[in-house]
Coordinates of C-alpha atoms in Angstrom, one line a residue:
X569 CA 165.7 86.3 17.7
X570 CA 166.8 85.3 21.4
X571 CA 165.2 84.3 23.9
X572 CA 166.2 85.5 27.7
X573 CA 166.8 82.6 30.0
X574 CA 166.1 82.9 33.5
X575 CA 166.7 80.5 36.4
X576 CA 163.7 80.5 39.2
X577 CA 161.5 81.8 40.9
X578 CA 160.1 83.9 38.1
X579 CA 157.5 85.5 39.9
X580 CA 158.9 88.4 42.1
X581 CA 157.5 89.9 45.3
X582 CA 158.5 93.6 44.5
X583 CA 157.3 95.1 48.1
X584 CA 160.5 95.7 50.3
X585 CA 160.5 95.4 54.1
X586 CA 159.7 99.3 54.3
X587 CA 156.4 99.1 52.2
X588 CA 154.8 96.0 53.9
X589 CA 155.8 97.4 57.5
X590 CA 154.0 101.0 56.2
X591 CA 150.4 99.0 55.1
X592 CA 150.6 97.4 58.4
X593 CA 150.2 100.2 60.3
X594 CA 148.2 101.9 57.7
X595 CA 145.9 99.4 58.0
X596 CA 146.1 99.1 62.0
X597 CA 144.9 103.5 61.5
X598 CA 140.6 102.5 61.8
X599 CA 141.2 99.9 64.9
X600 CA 143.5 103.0 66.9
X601 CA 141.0 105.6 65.8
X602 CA 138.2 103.7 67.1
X603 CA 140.0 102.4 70.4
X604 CA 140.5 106.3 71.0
X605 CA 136.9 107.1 70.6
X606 CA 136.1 104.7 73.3
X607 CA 138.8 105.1 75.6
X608 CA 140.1 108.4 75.2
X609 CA 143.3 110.1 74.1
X610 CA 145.6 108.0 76.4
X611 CA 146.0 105.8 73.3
X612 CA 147.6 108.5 71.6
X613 CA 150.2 109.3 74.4
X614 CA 150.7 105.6 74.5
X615 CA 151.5 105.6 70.9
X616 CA 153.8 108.5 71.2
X617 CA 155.9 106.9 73.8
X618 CA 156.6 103.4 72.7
X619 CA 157.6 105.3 69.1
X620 CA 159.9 107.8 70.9
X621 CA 161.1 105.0 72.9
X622 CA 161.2 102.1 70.1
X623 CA 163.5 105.3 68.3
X624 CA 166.0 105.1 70.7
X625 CA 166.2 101.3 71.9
X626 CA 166.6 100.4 67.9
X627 CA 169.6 103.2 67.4
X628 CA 171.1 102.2 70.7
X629 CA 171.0 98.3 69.9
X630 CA 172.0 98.6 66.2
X631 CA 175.4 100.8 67.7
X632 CA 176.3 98.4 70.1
X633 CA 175.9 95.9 67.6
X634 CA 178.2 97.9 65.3
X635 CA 175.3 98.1 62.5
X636 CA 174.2 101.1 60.5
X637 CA 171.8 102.8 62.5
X638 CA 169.8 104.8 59.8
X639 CA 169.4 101.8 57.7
X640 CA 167.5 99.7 60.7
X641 CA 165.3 103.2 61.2
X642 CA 163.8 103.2 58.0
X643 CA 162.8 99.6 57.6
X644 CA 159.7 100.5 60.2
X645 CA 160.0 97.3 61.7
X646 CA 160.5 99.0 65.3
X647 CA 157.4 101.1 64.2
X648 CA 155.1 98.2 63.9
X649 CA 156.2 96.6 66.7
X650 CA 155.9 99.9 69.1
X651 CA 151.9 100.5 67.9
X652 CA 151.0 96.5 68.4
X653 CA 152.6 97.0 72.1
X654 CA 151.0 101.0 72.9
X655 CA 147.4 99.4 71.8
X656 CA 147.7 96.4 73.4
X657 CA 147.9 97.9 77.0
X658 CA 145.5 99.7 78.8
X659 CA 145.0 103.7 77.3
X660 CA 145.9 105.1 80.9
X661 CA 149.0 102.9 82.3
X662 CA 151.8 104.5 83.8
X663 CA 154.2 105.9 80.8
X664 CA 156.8 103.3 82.4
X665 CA 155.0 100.7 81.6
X666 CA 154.9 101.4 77.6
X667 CA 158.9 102.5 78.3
X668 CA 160.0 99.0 79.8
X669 CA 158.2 96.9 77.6
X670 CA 159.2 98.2 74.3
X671 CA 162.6 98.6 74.9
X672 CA 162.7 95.1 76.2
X673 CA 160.5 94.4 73.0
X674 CA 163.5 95.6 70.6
X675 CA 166.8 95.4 72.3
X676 CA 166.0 92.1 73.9
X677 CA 162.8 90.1 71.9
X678 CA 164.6 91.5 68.4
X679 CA 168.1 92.2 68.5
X680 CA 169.6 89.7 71.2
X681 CA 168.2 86.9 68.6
X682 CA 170.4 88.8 65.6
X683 CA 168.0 91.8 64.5
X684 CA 164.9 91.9 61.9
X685 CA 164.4 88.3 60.1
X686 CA 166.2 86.3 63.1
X687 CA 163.8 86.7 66.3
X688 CA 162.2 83.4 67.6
X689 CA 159.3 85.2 69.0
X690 CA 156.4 88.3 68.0
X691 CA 158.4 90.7 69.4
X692 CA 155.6 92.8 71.0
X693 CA 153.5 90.0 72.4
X694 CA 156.8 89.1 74.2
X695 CA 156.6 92.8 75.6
X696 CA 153.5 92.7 76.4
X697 CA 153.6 89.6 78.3
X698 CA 156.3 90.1 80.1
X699 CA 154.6 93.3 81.3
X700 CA 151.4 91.5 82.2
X701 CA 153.3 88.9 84.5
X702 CA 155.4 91.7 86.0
X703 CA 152.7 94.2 86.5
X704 CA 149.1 92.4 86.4
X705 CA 147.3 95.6 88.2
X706 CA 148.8 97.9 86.1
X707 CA 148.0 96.0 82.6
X708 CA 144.4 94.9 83.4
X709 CA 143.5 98.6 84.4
X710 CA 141.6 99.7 81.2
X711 CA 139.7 102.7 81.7
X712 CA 136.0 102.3 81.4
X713 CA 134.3 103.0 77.9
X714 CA 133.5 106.9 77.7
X715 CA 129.9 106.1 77.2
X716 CA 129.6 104.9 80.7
X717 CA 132.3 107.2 82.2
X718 CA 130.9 108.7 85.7
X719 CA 134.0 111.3 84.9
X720 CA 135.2 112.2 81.6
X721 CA 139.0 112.7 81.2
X722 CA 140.2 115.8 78.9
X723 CA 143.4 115.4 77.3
X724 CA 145.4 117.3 80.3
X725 CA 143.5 115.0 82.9
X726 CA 144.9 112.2 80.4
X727 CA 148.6 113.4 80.5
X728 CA 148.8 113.7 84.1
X729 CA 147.4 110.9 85.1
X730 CA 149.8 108.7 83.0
X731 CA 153.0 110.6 84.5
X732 CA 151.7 111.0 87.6
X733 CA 148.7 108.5 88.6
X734 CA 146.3 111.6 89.4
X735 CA 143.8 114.1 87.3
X736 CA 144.3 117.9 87.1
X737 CA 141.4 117.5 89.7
X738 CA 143.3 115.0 92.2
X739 CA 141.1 111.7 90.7
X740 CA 143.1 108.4 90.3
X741 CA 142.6 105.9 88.2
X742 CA 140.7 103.4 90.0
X743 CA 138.2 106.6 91.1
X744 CA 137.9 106.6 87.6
X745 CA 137.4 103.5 86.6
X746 CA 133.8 103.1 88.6
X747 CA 131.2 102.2 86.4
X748 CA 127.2 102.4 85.9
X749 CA 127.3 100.2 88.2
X750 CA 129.4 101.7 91.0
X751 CA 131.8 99.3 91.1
X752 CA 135.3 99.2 89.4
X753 CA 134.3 98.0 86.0
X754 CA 136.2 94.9 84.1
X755 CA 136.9 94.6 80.7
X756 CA 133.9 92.1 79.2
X757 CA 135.8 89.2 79.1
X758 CA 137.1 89.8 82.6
X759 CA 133.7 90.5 83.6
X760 CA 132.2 87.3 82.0
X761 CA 135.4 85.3 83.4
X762 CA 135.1 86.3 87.1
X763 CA 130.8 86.3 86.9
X764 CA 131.3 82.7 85.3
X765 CA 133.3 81.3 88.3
X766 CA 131.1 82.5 90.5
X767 CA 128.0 80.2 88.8
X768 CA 126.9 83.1 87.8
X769 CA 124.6 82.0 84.7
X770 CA 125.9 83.6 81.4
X771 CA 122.2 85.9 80.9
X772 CA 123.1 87.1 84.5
X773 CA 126.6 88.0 84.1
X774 CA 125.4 89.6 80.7
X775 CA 123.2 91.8 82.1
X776 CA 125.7 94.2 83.0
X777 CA 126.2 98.1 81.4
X778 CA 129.1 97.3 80.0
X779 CA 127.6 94.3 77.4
X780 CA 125.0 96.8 76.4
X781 CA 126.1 97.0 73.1
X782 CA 126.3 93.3 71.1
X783 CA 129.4 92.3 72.3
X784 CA 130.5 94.5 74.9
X785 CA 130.6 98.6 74.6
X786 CA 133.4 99.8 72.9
X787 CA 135.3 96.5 72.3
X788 CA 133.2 94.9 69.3
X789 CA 133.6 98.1 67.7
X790 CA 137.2 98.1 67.8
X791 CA 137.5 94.4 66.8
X792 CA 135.4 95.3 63.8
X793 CA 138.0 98.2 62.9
X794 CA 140.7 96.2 63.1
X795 CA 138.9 93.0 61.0
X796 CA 138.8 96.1 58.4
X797 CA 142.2 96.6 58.5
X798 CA 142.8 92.6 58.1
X799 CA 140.9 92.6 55.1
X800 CA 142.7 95.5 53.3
X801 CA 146.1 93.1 54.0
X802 CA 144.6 90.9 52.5
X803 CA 143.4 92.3 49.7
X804 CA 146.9 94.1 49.7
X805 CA 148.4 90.6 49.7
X806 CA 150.5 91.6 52.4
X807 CA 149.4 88.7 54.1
X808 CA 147.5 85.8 53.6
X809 CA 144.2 84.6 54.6
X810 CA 145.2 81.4 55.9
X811 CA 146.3 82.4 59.3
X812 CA 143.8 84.8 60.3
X813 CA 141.4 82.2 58.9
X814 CA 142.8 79.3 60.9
X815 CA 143.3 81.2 64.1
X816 CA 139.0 82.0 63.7
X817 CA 138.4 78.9 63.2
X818 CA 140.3 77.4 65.8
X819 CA 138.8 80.0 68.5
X820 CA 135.2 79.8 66.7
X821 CA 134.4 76.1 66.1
X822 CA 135.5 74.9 69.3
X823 CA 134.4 77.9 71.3
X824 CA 130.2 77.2 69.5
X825 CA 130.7 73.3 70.2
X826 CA 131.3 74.0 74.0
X827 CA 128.9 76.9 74.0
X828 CA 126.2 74.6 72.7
X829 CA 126.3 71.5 75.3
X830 CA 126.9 74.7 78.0
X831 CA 125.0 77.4 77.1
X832 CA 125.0 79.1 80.9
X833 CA 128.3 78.4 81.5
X834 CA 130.5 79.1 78.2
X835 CA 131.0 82.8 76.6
X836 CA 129.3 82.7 73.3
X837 CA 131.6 82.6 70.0
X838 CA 130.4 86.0 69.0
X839 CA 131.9 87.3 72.1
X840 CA 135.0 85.1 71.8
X841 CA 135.2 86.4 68.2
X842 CA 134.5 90.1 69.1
X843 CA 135.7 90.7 72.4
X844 CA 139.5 91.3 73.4
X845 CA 142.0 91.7 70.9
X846 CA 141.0 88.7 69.2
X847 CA 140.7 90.6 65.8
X848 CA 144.2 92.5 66.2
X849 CA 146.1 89.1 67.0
X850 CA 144.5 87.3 63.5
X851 CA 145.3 90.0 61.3
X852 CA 148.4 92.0 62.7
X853 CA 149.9 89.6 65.4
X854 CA 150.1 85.8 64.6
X855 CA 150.7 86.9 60.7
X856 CA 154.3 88.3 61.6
X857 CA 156.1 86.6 58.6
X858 CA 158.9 86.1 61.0
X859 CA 157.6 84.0 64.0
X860 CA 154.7 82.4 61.7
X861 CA 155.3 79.1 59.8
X862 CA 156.3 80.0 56.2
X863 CA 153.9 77.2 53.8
X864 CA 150.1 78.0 53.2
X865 CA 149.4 74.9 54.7
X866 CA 151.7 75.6 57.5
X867 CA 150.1 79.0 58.2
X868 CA 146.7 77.2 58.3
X869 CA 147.9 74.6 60.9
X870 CA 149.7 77.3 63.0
X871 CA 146.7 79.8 62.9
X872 CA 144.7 76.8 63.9
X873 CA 146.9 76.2 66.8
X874 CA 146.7 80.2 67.9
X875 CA 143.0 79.8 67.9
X876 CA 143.0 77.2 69.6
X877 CA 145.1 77.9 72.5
X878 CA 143.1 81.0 72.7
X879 CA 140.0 78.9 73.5
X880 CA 141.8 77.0 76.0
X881 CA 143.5 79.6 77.9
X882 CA 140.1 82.0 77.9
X883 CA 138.2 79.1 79.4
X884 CA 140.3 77.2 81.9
X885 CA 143.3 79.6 82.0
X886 CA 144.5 82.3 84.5
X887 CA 143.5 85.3 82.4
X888 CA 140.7 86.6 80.5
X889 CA 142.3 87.0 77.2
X890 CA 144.6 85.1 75.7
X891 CA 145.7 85.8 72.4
X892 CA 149.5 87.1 73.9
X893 CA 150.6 83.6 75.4
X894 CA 148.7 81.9 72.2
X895 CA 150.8 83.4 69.7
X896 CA 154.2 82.9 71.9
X897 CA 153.2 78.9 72.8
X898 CA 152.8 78.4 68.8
X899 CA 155.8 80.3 67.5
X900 CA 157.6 77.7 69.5
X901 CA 156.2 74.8 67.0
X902 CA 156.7 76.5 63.9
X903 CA 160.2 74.1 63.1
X904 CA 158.2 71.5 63.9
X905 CA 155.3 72.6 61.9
X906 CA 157.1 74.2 58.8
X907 CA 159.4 70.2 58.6
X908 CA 156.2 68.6 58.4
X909 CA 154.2 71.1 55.8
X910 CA 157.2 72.7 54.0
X911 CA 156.3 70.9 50.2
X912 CA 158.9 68.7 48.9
X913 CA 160.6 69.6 46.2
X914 CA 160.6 67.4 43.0
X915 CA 163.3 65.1 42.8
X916 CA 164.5 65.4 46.4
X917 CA 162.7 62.7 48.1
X918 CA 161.2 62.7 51.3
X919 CA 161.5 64.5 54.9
X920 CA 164.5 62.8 56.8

C-alpha cells in the first residue's frame, strides 16, 4: 500500500473569486431592502446605474489594458464594488454623481494599481470620498426617512428628480427634504454633530423627530440589516470576525469611555454603533481581503485602527460620519501592520 505525499498547505480554500464576491452581495440583499423601505426607490436606480456604469468602465479598462474582457466580468468584483458605492450615497443624488464616482472607482482606484488583487485602496470608499470632497451638497443630501416625509415620492417623481433635480410636480429636492420639523432635516449624526457644537445638550439635540426611533428613524434599522448580513459572512467563513470585531471595538470602547466623563456633550455608543454606515464598513468595507492586513492578528489590529479613527473623526473631525476616510487612513498601514503581525515561520528567524 502507498501512501500519497503532498507538500503544504493541505487545507484548501475551495471558494473562487466569483463565489465569495456573489455571498457578498447576497448578504448586503436585507441592508438594501431595508435602506429602500426607508428612503425610497432611488436606491434602486442608484444601484442600477453604478452596475450599468461599473459594466462599462471594467470592459473599457480591461481593453485598454489588452486583458480578456469577459474573464474580469464574471469575477463580480466590479459588482461589489458598484453596490458598496450606490448605497453609500444619498438615494436621490444626481445620476452623475453615481456615474463619476464609480468609473473613477474601477478604472482609476482598481485598474491604474494593476487590476483585482493589486489596488492599494477599498476601491469604493475611494469613490466615494472623492465624491464627498468634490460635491459635499450633493453627497450629504439624503432624503428624509418616508415616515416623516411631508411629500411622498412615487417611483416617477424618483426618476425625474435624479436626471433632472425636479418631481413630476415641479418639487426639488431640498423642498423635499423638509422635515416634522419644517426645517431641512440632517441625517442623525449630522444632526447630533451640528446641535453638539452649538452647546446644545445631547437630551436637547435628541429630542428631535428624526431620533424617534432608538437610534434614529430608519438608520438603526438599516445598520441592523446589514449586521445580519455580517453575520451570515461570517458564518459563511467568507470573512472573519476579527476585523468587524476590532473595528466595534475600537469605535465602542472609546466612544462609552468619553460618553461617560461627558454625558451632554458626546453621542452615545449605541448611536455610534447604529447610526451611519458604521455596520456596512465592519462587515462589507474594511474586510476587503485586498486592502485589509492578511494575519488574524493583523486584521484585529487594523479593524482596531478603523474603529478608532472613526471615533476620532466623528468627534473632532470635519464630517459626521467617518467610516470612508477611516478605512482609506488604515489601508495605508497595512505593510507596516502585516511586517509586524505576519507569524514567523519556523526556522527562518526573526523580522529584519
Amino acid at each position: 500500500m502507498t501512501f500519497k505525499i503532498a507538500a503544504s498547505p493541505h487545507a484548501h480554500q475551495r471558494r473562487t473569486t466569483q463565489q465569495v464576491m456573489r455571498w457578498v452581495y447576497l448578504a448586503l440583499i436585507p441592508g438594501v431592502l431595508v435602506q429602500t423601505y426607508f428612503f425610497g426607490f432611488g436606491v434602486y436606480v442608484q444601484l442600477a446605474l453604478a452596475l450599468l456604469t461599473a459594466w462599462v468602465a471594467e470592459g473599457l479598462a480591461m481593453r485598454l489594458r489588452g486583458r480578456p474582457v469577459a474573464h474580469a466580468w464574471q469575477d463580480h468584483t466590479a459588482i461589489v464594488t458598484a453596490v458598496l458605492l450606490a448605497i453609500s450615497i444619498p438615494a436621490l443624488a444626481p445620476w452623475w454623481i453615481i456615474v463619476m464616482g464609480t468609473a473613477f472607482a474601477i478604472i482609476v482606484v482598481k485598474h491604474v494599481y494593476g487590476g483585482v488583487g493589486q489596488n492599494l485602496f477599498n476601491p469604493a470608499m475611494a469613490g466615494y470620498v472623492l465624491l464627498l470632497i468634490s460635491f459635499p451638497v450633493q453627497m450629504t443630501s439624503w432624503p428624509i426617512p418616508n415616515e416623516l416625509a411631508q411629500l411622498q415620492v412615487s417611483i416617477s417623481d424618483t426618476v425625474s428628480l435624479i436626471f433632472s433635480g425636479f418631481t413630476q410636480a415641479g418639487y426639488n429636492l431640498e423642498q423635499l427634504r423638509m422635515g416634522a420639523d419644517g426645517i431641512t432635516m440632517a441625517t442623525p449624526l449630522d444632526s447630533l454633530r451640528n446641535d453638539l457644537n452649538h452647546q446644545l445638550t445631547l437630551g436637547e439635540a435628541l429630542s428631535k423627530p428624526i431620533f424617534d426611533d432608538f437610534a434614529g428613524i430608519g438608520w438603526a434599522w438599516v445598520n441592523i440589516a446589514f449586521l445580519l448580513g455580517g453575520l451570515v459572512l461570517i458564518k459563511q467563513k467568507i470573512i472573519s470576525w476579527h476585523i468587524p470585531g476590532g473595528m466595534l471595538v475600537g469605535l465602542l470602547v472609546p466612544a462609552a469611555i468619553y460618553w461617560l466623563f461627558n454625558p451632554d456633550q458626546a453621542i452615545t455608543p449605541m448611536l455610534h454603533a447604529l447610526s451611519g454606515a458604521t455596520m456596512l464598513g465592519a462587515f462589507f468595507i474594511a474586510t476587503d481581503p485586498v486592502t485589509a492586513a492578511t494575519s488574524n492578528k493583523g486584521r484585529w489590529v487594523f479593524g482596531l485602527l478603523v474603529g478608532f479613527l472613526v471615533f476620532v473623526i466623528r468627534t473632532w473631525g470635519g464630517y459626521p460620519d467617518a467610516v470612508a476616510f477611516a478605512v482609506l487612513l488604515a489601508n495605508m498601514t497595512v505593510p507596516v501592520i502585516d511586517k509586524y503581525t505576519q507569524p514567523i515561520a519556523y526556522g527562518h528567524g526573526g523580522r529584519s
